[in-house]
Coordinates of C-alpha atoms in Angstrom, one line a residue:
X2 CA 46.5 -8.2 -59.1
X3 CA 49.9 -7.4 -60.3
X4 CA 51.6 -9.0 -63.6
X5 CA 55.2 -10.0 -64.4
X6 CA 55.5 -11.0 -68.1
X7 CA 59.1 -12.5 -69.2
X8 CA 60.7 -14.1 -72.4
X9 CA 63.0 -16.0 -70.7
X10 CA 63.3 -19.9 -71.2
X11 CA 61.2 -21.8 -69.1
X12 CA 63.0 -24.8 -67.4
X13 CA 60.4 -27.9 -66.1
X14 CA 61.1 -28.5 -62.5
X15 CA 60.3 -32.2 -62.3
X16 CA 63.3 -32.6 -65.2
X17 CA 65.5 -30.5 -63.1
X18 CA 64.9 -32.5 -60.3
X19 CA 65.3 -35.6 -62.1
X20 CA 68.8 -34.4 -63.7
X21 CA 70.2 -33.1 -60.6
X22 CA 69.6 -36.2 -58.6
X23 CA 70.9 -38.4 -61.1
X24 CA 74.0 -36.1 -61.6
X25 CA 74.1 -36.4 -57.8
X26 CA 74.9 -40.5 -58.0
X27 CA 71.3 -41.1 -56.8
X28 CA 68.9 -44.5 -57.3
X29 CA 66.1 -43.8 -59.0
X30 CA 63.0 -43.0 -57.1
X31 CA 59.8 -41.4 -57.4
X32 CA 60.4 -37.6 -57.8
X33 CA 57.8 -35.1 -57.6
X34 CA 57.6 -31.5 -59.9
X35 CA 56.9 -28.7 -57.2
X36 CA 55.1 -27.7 -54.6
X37 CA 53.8 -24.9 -53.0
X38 CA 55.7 -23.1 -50.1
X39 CA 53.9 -21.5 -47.5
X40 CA 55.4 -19.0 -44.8
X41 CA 54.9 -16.4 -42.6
X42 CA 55.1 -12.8 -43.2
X43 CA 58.3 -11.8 -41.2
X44 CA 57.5 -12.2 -37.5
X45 CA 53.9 -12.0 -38.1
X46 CA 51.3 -15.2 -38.9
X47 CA 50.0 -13.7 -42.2
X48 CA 50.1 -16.5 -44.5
X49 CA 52.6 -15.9 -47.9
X50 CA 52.1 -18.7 -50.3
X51 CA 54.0 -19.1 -53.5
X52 CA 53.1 -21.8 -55.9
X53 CA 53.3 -21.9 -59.8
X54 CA 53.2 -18.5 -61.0
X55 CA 51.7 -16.5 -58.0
X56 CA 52.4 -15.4 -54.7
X57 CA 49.4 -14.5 -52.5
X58 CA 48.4 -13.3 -49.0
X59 CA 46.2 -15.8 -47.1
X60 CA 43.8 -14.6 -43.7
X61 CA 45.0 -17.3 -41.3
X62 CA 42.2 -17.0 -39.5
X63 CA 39.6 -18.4 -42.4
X64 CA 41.6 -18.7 -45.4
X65 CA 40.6 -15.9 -47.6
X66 CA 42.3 -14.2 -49.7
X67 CA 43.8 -10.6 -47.8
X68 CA 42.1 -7.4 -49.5
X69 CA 44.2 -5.0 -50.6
X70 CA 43.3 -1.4 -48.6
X71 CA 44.5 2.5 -49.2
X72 CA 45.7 4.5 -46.0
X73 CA 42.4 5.3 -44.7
X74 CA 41.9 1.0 -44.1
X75 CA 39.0 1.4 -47.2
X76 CA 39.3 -2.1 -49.3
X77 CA 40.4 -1.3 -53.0
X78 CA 38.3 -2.3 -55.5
X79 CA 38.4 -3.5 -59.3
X80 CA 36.2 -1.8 -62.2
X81 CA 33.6 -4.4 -61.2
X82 CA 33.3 -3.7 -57.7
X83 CA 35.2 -6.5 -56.4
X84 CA 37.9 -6.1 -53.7
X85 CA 41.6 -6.2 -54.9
X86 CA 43.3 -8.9 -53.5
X87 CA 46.9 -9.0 -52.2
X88 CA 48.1 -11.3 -55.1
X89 CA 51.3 -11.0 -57.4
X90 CA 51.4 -12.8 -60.8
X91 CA 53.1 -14.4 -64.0
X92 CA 51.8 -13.1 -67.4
X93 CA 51.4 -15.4 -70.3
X94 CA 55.0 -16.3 -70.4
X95 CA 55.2 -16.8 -66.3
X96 CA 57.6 -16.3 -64.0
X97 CA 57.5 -19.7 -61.5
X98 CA 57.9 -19.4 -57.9
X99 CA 59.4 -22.1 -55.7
X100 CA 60.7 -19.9 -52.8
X101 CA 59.3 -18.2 -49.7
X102 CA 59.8 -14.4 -50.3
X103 CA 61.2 -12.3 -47.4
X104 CA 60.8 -9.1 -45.7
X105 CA 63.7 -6.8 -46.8
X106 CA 62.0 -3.7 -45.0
X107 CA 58.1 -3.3 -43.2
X108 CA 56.9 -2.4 -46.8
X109 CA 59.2 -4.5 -49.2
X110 CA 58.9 -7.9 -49.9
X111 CA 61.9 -9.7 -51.8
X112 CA 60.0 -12.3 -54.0
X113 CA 62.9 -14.8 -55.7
X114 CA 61.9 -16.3 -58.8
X115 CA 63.2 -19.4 -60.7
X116 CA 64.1 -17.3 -63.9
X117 CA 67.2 -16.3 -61.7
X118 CA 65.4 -12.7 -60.8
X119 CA 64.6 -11.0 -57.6
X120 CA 61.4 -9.1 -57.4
X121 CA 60.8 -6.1 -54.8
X122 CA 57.0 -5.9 -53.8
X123 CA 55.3 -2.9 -52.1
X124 CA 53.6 -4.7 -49.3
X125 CA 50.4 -2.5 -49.2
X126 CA 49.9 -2.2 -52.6
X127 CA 51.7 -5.7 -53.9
X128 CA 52.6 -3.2 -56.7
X129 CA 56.1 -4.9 -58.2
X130 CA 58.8 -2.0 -57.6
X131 CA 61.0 -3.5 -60.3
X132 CA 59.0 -5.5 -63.2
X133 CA 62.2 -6.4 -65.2
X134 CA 63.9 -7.8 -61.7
X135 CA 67.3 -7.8 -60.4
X136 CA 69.1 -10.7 -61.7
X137 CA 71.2 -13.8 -60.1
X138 CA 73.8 -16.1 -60.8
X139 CA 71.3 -18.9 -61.2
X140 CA 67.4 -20.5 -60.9
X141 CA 66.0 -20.3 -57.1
X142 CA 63.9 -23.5 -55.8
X143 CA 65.7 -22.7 -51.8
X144 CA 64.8 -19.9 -49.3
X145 CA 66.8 -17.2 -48.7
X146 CA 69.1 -17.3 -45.0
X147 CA 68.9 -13.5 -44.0
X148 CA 71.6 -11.9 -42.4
X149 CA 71.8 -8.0 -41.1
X150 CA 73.6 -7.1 -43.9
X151 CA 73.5 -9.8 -46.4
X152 CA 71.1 -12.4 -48.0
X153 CA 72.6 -16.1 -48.8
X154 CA 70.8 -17.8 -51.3
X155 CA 71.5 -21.0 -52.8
X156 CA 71.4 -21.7 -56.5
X157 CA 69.2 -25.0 -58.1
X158 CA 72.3 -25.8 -60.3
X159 CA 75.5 -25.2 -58.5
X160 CA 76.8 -22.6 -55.9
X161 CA 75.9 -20.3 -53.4
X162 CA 75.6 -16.0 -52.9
X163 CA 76.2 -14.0 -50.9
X164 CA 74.1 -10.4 -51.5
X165 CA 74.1 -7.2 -50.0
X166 CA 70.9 -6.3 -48.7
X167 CA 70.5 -2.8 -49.1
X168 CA 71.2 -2.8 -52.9
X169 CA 71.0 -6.7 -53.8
X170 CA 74.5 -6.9 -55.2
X171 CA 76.5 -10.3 -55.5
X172 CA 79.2 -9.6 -52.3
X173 CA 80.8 -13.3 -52.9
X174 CA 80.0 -17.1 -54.4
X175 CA 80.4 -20.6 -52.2
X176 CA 81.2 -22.6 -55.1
X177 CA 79.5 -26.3 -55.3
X178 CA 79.6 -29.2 -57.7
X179 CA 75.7 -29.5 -58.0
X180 CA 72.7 -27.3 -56.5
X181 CA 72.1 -25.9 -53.1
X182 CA 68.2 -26.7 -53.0
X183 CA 67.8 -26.1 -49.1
X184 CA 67.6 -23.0 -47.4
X185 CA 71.3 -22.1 -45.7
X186 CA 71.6 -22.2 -42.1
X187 CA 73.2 -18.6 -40.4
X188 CA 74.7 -19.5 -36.9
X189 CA 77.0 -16.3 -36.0
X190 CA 79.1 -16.0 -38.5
X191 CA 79.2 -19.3 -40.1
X192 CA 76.8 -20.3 -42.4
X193 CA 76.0 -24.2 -43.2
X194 CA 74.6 -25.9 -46.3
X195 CA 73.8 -28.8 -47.7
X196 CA 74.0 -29.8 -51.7
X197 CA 73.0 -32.3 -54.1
X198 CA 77.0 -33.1 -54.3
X199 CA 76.8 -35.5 -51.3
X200 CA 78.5 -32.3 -49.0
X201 CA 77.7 -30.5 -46.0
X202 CA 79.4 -26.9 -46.0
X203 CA 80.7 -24.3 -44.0
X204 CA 81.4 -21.1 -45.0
X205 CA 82.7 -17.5 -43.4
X206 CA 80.0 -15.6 -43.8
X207 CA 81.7 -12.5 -44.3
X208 CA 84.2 -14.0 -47.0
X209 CA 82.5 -16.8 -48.6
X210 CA 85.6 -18.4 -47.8
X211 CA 85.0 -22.6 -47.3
X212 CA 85.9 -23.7 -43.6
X213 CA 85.2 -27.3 -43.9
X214 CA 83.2 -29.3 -45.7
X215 CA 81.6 -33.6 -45.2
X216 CA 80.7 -35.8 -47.3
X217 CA 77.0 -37.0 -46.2
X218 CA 77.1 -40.3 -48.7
X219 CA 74.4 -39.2 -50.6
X220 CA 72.8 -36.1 -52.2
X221 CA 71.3 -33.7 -49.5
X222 CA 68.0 -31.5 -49.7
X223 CA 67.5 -29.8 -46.4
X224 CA 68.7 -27.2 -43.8
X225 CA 70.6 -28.8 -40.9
X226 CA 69.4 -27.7 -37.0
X227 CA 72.1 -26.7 -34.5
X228 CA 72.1 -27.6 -31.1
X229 CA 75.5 -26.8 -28.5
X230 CA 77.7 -27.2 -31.4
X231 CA 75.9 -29.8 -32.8
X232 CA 74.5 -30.3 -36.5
X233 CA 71.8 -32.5 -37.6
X234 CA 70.7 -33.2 -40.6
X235 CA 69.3 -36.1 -43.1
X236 CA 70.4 -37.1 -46.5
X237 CA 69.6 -39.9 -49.1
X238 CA 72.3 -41.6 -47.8
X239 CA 69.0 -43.0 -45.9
X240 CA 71.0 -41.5 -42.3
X241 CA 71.3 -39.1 -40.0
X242 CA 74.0 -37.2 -39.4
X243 CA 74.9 -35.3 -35.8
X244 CA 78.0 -33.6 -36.6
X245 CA 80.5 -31.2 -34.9
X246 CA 79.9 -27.8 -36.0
X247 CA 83.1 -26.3 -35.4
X248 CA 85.1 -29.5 -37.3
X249 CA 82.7 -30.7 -39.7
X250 CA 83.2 -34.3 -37.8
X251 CA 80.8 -36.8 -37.9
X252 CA 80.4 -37.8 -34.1
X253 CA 77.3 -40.0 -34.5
X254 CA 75.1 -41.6 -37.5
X255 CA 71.6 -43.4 -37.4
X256 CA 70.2 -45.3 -40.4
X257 CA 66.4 -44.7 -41.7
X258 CA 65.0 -47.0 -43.7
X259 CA 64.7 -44.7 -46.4
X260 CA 66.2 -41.1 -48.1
X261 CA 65.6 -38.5 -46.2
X262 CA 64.7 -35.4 -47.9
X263 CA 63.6 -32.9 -45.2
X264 CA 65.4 -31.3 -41.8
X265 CA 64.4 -33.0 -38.6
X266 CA 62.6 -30.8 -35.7
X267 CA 64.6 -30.4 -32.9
X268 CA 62.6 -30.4 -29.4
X269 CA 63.8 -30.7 -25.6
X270 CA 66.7 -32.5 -27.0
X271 CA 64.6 -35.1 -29.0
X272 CA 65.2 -35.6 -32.6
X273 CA 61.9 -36.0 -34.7
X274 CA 62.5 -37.0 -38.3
X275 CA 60.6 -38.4 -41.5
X276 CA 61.9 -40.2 -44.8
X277 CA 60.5 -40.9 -48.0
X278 CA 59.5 -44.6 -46.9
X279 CA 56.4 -42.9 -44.8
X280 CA 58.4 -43.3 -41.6
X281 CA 58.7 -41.0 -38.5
X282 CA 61.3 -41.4 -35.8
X283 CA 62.5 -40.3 -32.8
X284 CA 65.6 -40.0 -31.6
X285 CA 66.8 -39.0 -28.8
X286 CA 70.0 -36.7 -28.2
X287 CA 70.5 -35.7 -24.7
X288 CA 72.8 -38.7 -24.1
X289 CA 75.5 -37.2 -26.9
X290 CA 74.5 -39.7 -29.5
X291 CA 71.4 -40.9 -32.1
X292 CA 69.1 -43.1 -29.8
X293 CA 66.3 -44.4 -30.9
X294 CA 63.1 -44.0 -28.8
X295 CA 60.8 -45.4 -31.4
X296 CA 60.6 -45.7 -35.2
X297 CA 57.0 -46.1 -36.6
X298 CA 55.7 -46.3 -41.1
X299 CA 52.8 -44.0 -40.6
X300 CA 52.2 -43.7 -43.8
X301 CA 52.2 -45.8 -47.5
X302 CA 54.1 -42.8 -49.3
X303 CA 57.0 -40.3 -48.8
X304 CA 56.9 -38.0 -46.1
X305 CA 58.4 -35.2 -47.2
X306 CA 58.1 -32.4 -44.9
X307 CA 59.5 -32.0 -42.0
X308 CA 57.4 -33.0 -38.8
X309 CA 55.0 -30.2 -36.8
X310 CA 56.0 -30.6 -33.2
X311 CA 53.4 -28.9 -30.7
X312 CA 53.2 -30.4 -26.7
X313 CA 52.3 -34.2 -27.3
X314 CA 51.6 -34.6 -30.8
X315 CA 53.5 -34.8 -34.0
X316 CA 51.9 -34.2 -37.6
X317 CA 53.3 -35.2 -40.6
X318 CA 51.8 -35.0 -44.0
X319 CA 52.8 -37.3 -47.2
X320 CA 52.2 -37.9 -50.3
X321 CA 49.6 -41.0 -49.7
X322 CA 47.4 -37.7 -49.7
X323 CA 47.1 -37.9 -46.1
X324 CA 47.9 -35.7 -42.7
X325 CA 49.0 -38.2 -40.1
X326 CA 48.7 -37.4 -36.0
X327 CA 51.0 -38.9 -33.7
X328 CA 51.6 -39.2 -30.2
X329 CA 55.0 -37.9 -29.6
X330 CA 55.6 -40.2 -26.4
X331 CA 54.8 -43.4 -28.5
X332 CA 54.6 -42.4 -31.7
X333 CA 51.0 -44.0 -32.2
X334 CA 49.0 -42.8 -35.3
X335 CA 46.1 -41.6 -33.2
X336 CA 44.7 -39.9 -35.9
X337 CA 44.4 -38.9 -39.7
X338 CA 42.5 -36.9 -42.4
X339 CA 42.4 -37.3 -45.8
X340 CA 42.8 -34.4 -48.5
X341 CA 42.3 -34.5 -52.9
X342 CA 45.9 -34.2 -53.2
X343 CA 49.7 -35.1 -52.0
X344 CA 51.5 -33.2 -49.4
X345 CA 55.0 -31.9 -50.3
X346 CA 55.0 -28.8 -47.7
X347 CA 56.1 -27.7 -44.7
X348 CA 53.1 -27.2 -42.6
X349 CA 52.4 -24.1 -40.1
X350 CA 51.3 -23.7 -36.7
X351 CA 49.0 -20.7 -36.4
X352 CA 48.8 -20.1 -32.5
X353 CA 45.9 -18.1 -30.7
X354 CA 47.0 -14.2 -30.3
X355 CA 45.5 -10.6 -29.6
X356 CA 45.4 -9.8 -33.3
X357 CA 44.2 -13.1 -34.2
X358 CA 40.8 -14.4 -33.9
X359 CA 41.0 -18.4 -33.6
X360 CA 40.1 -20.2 -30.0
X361 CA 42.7 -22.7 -30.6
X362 CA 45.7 -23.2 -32.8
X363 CA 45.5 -24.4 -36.5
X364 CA 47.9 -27.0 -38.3
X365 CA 48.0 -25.1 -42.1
X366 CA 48.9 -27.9 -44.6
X367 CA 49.9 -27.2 -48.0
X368 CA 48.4 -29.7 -51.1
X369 CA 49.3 -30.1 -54.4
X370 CA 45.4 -29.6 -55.7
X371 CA 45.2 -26.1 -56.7
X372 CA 41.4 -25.9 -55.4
X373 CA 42.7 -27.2 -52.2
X374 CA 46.0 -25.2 -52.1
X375 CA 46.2 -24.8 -47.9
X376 CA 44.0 -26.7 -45.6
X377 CA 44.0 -25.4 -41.8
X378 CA 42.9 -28.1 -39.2
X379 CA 42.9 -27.7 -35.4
X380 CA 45.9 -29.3 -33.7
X381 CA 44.2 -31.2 -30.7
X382 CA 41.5 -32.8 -32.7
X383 CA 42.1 -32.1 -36.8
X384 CA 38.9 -30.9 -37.0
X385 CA 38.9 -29.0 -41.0
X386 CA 38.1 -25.4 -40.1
X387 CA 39.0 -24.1 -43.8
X388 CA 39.9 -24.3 -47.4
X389 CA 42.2 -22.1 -49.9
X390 CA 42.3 -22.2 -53.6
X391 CA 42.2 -21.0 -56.4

């Protein structure tokens, strides 16, 4: 276990939240305080999640925690005899983490934390390279967009960077009115982002210079999906947008009966979606507009992530404390487990491999309960096959 201690200010997310929504001309709504965020390691299916103040490895093949082992493959142990697990750490004063960290070479991971720092990890070891971190223009709750050369990362009160890669330095700034709390989208070299100030942008990404921007009615929280030169994405507006890339032009719109707070899963030219009312829709795209195929409340609360997509079913997960399965032609509820806690996540989809030892694939969903931290199900017939906590 590795250790960051800090002195800095501690800022509560919930208020943050709460502040930057209202700033943003929002109605008042139910706003959660975090969440953890779960992702892959790099092109790989090791599990990285980062909640609170720790990031850890998770086996996706029984959720235990991945041992920490020297050159020889031998599992390091503690003074006690116990194995060393991969697993980085606040101090008494913690660093929080809200962001998935990234792979900036095979043996460095790029941890962002919301005390505006970046932290270099040695993978093998999870030793922290720099314990006083390089610093940013601003707290992190978004993923990083990676680049070859640069990092984009937006910032929870206003703005956008731009950083170089190889030595983390600040190459431009996107300037915004209020925070950039979804991961940027990199198409070529045009990067797109959405921001509690109502706006959709587009920048150059070698300039940072602003090639259009849209007004999406309300405040936006997630990372649009491109299509042909098409962008969708959500906002609490309680709409979907499918806008022209190039122009910034909205060419179609589609109301939801609620805010929308995640990106919408783009398959064979359907549009699946989710809002904060509990409902799921699908629209479909293939005809150059928003068409709805069917609209369905599967569950009481928000849904919050965006939906798992996987051959005929859908899953979803909300805040009712429930994982909802759907059938993707209908969308039926066919199915649904309940867990001790609310589900803010995105979820993963851990798929059969050489390396990996599972029969079938997993569904990995993300809780708020910190003894029930991940939860992996099978896809095909949610049977639980393990627990993660801590």
């Amino acid at each position: 276990m590795n250790v960051l201690k800090f002195s800095a200010r501690r800022r509560l997310f919930g208020a943050a939240v709460l502040l930057s929504l209202l700033a943003a001309g929002c109605a008042s709504g139910p706003v959660g305080v975090s969440w953890p965020d779960v992702s892959f390691l790099g092109d790989t299916q090791q599990i990285v999640l980062a909640f609170n103040d720790r990031v850890v490895m998770v086996n996706p093949e029984n959720g235990d925690g991945v041992e920490l082992r020297n050159a020889e493959g031998t599992v390091r142990v503690d003074e006690q005899g116990n194995p060393r697990l991969w697993d980085v750490r606040g101090g008494e004063t913690p660093v929080q983490f809200y962001a998935s960290p990234i792979l900036l070479d095979e043996d460095t991971l790029l941890i962002p934390g919301y005390n505006k720092l970046l932290f270099e990890v040695d993978i093998p070891t999870a030793r922290v390279e720099n314990p006083t971190g390089t610093a940013v223009g601003g707290y992190i709750v978004a993923d990083f967009a990676v680049g070859a050369d640069a990092l984009y990362l937006g910032l929870a009160e206003r703005n956008l960077v731009a950083l170089d890669r190889s030595d983390l330095s600040e190459l431009w700034v996107a300037e915004t009115e209020h925070g950039v709390w979804a991961q940027p989208l990199l198409v070529e070299n045009r990067l797109y982002f959405s921001s509690l100030d109502h706006n959709l942008y587009a920048v150059n990404t070698d300039t940072g210079e602003t090639l259009w921007t849209l007004d999406l009615q309300g405040a936006a929280t997630s990372t649009p999906v491109y299509q042909d030169g098409h962008l969708y994405i959500g906002s609490f507006a309680r709409k979907i947008f499918d806008i022209n890339a190039d122009t910034g032009v909205i060419l179609n719109e589609y109301a939801t009966e609620n805010w929308v707070w995640s990106s919408p899963a783009l398959v064979d030219g359907m549009l699946y979606t989710a809002d904060l009312g509990g409902f799921v829709y699908a629209l479909d795209t293939s005809d150059g507009g928003l068409s709805e195929v069917w609209k369905v409340q599967a569950a009481t609360r928000a849904i919050r992530p965006t939906p798992l997509v996987s051959g005929d079913t859908i899953v979803v997960g909300s805040r009712d404390h429930h994982v909802y399965w759907l059938n993707r032609e209908t969308g039926e509820v066919t199915d649904n487990r309940e867990l001790s806690s609310e589900v803010m996540g995105d979820m993963l989809l851990i798929e059969p491999s050489d390396t990996l030892d599972i029969s079938e694939p997993l569904v990995v969903v993300s809780t708020m309960a910190q003894d029930q931290l991940l939860v992996a199900f099978t896809l095909e017939r949610g049977e639980r096959i393990w627990d993660y906590g801590w």
